[in-house]
mmCIF file of C-alpha atoms and ligand atoms in Angstrom:
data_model
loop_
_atom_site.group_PDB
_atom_site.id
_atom_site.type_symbol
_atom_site.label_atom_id
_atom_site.label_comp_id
_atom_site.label_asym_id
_atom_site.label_seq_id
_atom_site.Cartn_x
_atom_site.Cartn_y
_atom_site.Cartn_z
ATOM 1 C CA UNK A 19 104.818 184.422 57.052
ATOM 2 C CA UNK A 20 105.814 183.715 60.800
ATOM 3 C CA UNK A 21 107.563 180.190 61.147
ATOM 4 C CA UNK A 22 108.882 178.899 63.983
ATOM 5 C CA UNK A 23 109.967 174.766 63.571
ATOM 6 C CA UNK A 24 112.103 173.971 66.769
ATOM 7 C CA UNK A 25 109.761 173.109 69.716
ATOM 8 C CA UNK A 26 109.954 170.734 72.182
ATOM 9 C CA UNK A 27 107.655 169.120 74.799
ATOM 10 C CA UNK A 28 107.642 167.741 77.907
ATOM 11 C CA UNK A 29 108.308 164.024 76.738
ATOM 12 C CA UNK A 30 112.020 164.893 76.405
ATOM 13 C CA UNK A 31 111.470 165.476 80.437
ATOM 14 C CA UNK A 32 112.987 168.939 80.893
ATOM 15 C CA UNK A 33 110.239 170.801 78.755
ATOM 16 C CA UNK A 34 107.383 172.083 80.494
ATOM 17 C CA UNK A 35 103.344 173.055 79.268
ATOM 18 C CA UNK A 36 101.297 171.105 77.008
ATOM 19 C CA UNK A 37 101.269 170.787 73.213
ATOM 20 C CA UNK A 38 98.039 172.556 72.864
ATOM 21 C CA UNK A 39 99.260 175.292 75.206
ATOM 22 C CA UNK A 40 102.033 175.696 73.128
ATOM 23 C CA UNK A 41 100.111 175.619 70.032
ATOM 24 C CA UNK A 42 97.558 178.315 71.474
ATOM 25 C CA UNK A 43 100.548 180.625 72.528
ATOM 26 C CA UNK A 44 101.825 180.313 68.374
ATOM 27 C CA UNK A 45 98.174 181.472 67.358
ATOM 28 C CA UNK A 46 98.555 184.484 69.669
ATOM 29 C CA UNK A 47 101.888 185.451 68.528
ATOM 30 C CA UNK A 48 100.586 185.517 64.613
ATOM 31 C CA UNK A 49 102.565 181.934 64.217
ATOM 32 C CA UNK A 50 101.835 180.165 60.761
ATOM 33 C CA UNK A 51 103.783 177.619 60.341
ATOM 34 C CA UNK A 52 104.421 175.819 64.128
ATOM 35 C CA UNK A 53 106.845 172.909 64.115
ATOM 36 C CA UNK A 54 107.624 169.975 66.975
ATOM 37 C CA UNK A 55 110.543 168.686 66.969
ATOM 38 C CA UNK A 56 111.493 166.498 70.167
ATOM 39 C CA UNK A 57 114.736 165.913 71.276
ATOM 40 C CA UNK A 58 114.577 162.089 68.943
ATOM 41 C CA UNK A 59 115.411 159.145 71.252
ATOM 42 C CA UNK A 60 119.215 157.587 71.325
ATOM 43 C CA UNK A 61 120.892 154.956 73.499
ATOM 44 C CA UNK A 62 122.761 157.637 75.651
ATOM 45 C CA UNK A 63 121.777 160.428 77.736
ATOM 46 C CA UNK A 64 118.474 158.940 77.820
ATOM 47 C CA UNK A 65 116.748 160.975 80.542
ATOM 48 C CA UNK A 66 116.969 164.342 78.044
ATOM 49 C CA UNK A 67 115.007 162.825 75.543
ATOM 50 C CA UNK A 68 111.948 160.872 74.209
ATOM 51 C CA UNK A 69 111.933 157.858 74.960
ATOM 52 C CA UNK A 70 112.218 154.739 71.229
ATOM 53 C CA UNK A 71 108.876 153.365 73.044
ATOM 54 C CA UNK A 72 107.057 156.532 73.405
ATOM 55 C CA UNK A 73 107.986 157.645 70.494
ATOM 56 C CA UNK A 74 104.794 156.819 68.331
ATOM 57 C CA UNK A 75 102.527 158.811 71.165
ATOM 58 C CA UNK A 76 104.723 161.622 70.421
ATOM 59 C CA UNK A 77 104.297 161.569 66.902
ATOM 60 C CA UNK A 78 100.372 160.753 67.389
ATOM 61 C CA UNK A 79 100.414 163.149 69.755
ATOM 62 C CA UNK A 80 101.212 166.069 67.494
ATOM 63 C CA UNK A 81 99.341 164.398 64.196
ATOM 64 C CA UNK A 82 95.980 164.367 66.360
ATOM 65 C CA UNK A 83 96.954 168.054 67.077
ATOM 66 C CA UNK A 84 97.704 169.158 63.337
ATOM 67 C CA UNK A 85 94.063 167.779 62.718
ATOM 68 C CA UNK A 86 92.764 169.568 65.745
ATOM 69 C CA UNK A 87 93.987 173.037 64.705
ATOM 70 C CA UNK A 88 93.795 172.762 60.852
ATOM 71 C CA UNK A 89 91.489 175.748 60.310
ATOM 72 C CA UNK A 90 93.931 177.850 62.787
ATOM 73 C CA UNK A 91 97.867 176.953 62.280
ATOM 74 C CA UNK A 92 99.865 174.495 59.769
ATOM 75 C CA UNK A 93 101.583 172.265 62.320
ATOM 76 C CA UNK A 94 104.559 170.070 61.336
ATOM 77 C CA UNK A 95 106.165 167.121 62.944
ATOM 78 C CA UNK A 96 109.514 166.589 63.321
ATOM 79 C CA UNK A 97 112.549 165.963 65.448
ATOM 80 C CA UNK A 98 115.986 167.060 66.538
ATOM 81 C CA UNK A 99 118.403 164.428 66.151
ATOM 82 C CA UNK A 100 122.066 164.631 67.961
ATOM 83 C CA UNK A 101 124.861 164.439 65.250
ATOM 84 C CA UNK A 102 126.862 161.510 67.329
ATOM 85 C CA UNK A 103 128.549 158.411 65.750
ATOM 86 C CA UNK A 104 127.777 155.665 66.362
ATOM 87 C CA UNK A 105 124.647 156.198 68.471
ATOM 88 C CA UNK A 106 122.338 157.326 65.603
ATOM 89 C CA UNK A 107 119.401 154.802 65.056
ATOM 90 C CA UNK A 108 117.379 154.365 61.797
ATOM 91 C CA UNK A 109 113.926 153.921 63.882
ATOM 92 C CA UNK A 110 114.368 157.795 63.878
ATOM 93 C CA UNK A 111 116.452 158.620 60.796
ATOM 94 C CA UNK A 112 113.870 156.851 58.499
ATOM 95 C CA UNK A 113 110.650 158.236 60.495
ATOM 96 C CA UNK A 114 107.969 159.121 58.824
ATOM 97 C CA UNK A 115 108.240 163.138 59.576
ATOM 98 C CA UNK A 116 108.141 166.409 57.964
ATOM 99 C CA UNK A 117 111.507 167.407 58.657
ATOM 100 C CA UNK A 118 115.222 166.474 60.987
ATOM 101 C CA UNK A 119 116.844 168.596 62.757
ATOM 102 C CA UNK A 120 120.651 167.837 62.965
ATOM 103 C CA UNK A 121 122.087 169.236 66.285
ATOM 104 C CA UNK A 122 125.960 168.538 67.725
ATOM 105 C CA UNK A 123 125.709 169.012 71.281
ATOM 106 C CA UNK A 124 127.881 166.196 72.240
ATOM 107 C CA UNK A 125 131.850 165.872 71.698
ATOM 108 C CA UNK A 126 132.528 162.596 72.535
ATOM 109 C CA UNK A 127 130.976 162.004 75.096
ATOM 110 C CA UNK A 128 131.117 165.566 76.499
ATOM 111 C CA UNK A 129 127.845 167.619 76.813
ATOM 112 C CA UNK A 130 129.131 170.858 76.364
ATOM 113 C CA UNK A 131 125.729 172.762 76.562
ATOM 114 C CA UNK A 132 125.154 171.278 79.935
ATOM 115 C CA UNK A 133 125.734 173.544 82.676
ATOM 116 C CA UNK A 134 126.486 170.217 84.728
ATOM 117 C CA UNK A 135 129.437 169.715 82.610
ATOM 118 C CA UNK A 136 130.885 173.367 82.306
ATOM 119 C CA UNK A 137 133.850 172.402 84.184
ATOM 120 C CA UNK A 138 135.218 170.452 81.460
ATOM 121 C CA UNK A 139 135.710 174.035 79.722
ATOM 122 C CA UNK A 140 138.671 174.826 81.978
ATOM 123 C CA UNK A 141 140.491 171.611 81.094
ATOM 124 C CA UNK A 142 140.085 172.249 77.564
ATOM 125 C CA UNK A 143 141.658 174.221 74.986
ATOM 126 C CA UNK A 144 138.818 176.479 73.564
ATOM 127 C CA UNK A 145 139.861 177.378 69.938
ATOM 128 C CA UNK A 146 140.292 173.089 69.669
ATOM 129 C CA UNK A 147 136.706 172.819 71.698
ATOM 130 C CA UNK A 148 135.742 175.310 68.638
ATOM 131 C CA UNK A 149 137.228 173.177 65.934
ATOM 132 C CA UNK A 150 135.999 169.568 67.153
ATOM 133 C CA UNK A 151 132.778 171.351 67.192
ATOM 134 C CA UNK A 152 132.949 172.460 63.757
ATOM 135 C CA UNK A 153 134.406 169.542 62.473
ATOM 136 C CA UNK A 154 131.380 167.527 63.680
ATOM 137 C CA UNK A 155 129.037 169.937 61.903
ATOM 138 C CA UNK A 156 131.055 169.605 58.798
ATOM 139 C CA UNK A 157 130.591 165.645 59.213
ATOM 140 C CA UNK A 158 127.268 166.124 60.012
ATOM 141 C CA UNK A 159 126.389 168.029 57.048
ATOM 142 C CA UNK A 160 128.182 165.672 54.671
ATOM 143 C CA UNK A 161 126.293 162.562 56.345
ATOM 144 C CA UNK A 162 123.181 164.035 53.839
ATOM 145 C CA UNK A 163 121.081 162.577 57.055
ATOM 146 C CA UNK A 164 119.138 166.035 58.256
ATOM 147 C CA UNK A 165 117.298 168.985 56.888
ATOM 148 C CA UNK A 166 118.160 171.485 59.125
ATOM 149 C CA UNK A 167 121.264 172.674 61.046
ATOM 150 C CA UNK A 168 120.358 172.917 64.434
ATOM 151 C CA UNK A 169 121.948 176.249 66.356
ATOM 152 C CA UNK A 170 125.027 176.664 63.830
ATOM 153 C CA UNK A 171 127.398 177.935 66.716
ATOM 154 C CA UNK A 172 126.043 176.290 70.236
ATOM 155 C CA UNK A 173 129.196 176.376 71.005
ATOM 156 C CA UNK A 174 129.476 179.764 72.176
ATOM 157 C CA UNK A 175 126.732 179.216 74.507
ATOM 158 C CA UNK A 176 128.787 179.921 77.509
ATOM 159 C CA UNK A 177 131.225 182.663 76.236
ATOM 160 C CA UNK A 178 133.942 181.111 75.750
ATOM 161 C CA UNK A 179 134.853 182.620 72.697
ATOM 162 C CA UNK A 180 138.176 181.868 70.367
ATOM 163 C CA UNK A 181 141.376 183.384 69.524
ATOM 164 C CA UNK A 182 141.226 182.240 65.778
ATOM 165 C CA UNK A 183 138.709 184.385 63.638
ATOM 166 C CA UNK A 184 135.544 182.126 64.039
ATOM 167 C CA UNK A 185 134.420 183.031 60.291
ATOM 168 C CA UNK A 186 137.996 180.444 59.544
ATOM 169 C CA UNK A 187 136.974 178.370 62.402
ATOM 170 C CA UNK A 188 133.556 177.717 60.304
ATOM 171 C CA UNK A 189 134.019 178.118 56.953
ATOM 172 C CA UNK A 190 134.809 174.136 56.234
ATOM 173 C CA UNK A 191 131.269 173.389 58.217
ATOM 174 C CA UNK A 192 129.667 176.255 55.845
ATOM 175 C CA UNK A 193 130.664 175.095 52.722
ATOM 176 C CA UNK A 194 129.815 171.426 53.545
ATOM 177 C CA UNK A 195 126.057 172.420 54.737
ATOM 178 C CA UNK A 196 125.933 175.074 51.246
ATOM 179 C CA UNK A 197 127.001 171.390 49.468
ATOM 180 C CA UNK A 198 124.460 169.121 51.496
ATOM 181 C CA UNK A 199 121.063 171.283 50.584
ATOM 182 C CA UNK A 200 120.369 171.801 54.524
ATOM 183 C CA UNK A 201 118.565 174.582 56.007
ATOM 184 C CA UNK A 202 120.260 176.868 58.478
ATOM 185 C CA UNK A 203 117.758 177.483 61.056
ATOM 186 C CA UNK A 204 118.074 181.208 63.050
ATOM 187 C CA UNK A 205 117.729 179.791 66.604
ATOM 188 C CA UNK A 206 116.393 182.341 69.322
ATOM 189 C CA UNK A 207 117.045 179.811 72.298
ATOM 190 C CA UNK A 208 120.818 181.895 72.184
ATOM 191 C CA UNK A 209 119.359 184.953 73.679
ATOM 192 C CA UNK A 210 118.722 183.050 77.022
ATOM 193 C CA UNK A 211 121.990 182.285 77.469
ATOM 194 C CA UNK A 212 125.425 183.798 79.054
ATOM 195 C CA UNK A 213 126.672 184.387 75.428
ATOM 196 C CA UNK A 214 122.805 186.983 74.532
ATOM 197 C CA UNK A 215 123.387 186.120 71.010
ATOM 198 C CA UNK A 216 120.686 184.124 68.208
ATOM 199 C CA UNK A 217 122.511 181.357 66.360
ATOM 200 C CA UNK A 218 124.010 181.860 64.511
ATOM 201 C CA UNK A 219 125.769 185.286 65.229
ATOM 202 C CA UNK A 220 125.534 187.862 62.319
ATOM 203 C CA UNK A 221 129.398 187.167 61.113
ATOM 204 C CA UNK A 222 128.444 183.619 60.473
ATOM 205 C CA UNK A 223 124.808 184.354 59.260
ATOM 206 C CA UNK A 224 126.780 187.044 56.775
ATOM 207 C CA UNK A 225 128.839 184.064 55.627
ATOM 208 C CA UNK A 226 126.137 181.180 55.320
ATOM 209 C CA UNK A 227 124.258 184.044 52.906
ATOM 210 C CA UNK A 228 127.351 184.687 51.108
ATOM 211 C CA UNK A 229 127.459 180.929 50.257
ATOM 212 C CA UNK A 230 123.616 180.721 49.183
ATOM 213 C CA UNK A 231 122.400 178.870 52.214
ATOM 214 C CA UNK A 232 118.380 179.207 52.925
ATOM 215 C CA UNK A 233 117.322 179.627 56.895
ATOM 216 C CA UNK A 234 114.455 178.565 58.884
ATOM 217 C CA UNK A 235 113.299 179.655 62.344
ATOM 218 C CA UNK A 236 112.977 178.214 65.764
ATOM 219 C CA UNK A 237 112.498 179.515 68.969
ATOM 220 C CA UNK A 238 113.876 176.074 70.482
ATOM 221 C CA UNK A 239 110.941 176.480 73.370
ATOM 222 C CA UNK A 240 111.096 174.286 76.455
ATOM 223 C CA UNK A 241 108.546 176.461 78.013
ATOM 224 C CA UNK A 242 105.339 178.211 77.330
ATOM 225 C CA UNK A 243 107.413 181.511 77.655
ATOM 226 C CA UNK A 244 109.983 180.312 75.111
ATOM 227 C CA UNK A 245 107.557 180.158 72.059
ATOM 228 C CA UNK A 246 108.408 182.808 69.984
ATOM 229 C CA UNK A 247 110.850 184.388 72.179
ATOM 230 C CA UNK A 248 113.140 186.977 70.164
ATOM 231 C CA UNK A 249 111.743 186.391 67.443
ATOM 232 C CA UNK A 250 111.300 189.940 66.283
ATOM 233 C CA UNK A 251 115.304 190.178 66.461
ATOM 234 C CA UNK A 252 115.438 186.684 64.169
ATOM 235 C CA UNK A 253 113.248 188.785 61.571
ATOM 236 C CA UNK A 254 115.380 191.356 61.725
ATOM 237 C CA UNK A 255 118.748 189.943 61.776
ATOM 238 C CA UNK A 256 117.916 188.145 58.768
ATOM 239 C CA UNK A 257 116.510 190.997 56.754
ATOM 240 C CA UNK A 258 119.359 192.840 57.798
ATOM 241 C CA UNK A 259 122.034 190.235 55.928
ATOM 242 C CA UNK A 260 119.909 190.224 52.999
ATOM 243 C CA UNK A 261 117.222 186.745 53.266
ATOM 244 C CA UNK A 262 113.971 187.831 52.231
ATOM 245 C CA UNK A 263 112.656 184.026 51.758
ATOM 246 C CA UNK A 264 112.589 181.164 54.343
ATOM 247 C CA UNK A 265 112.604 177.115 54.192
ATOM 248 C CA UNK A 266 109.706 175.235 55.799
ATOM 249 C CA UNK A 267 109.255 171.060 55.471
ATOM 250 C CA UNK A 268 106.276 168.707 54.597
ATOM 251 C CA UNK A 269 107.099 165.338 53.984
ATOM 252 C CA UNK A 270 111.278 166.190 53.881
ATOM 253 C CA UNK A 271 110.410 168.415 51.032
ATOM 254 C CA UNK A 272 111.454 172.147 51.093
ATOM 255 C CA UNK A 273 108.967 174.981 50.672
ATOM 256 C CA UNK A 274 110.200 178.497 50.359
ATOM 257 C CA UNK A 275 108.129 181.166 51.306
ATOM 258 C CA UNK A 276 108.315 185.369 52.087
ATOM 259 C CA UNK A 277 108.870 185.627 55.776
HETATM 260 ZN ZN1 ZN B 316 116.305 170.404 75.083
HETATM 261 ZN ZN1 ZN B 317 119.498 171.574 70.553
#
């Protein structure tokens, strides 16, 4: 069974095409299971994201979809929530969805996937850029608040890669996420960027198997193109380390099934 849960649209306003084209372009690729999951809003960086007034359309939105394809695809409705302190809000952790997606993409108040902000990089030290990142996953995971862990290793997005071994760099975050019940999902989004690489990279994916952890997929899509992108080389990276069975969501509940 195809599953791809990490799809955006354009109410986080840097998405492009319409739910039902993206929905049509899942049917064509053989898609079962076809999960939304908008960038959830937050009182900071507001103009990458959905906004708290909107977001009942979006969820409508998507709902009147899942009714309007039921004979063709098994939509699900979610969102991707930033792990950040102090700027989580329970309008979205409490929603009424099938699944949350917990994503770090903020250090502070650094956005370090944001080619705007790149040049923070050079002032930085990168194996301590690596281990804030990880430590933030590890708190994430222990915060028991999400169901999925959004691209494990983001941070390698740009290549700037550590001296320390990154299986020690990630082995606290690992454990914590094998403790907390969450989903790793295999995110193809990676293969679009400098670093060429799904997250999480096979080292880590080795490890997260190693410690029992169940995946997902996403193709992370902010455009038609993106749906389903890679994800032969998800299917295979996965089979390749060993996973045979993969998580889907209805209601917060887990459902394995034979991808
Ligand atoms: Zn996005
Ligand atoms: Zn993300």
């Amino acid at each position: 069974m195809k599953i791809d849960l990490h799809n955006h649209t354009t109410r986080c306003n840097h998405a492009t095409g319409t739910i039902d084209q993206y929905i049509e372009r899942a049917i064509d690729l053989g898609i079962e299971v076809y999960g939304f999951s908008e960038h959830a809003p937050m009182d900071f960086d507001e103009g990458y994201r959905v906004s708290f007034e909107d977001m009942g359309d979006y969820e409508a939105d998507v709902l009147a979809a899942r009714e309007r394809y039921r004979d063709r695809l098994d939509i699900r409705l979610g969102y991707e929530v930033d792990w950040f302190p102090g700027h989580m809000d329970d309008r979205v952790l409490n929603a009424d969805v099938d699944f949350l997606i917990g994503s770090v993409h903020f250090l502070e108040k650094w956005g370090f996937d944001n080619p705007e902000f790149i040049g923070e990089w050079e002032a930085r030290d990168i194996d301590t850029v690596w281990r804030d990142y990880f430590a933030a996953v590890e708190a994430m995971a222990e915060s028991g608040l999400f169901d999925i862990v959004g691209h494990l290793d983001l941070i390698k997005l740009f290549k700037h890669l550590p001296a320390t071994d990154i299986r020690t760099l990630a082995h606290p975050a690992l454990e914590a996420i094998a403790r907390s019940d969450m989903v790793l999902e295999i995110n193809t989004a990676g293969l679009r960027k400098p670093v060429a690489e799904l997250y999480p990279s096979r080292t880590l994916l080795e490890e997260a198997f190693a410690l029992g952890i169940p995946i997902t997929f996403g193709s992370d899509a902010h455009t038609l193109e993106q749906v389903g992108a890679g994800y032969d080389q998800a299917i295979a990276l996965a089979q390749s380390v060993g996973y045979t069975q993969a998580v889907t969501f209805r209601k917060r509940n887990k459902q394995m099934v034979k991808f």
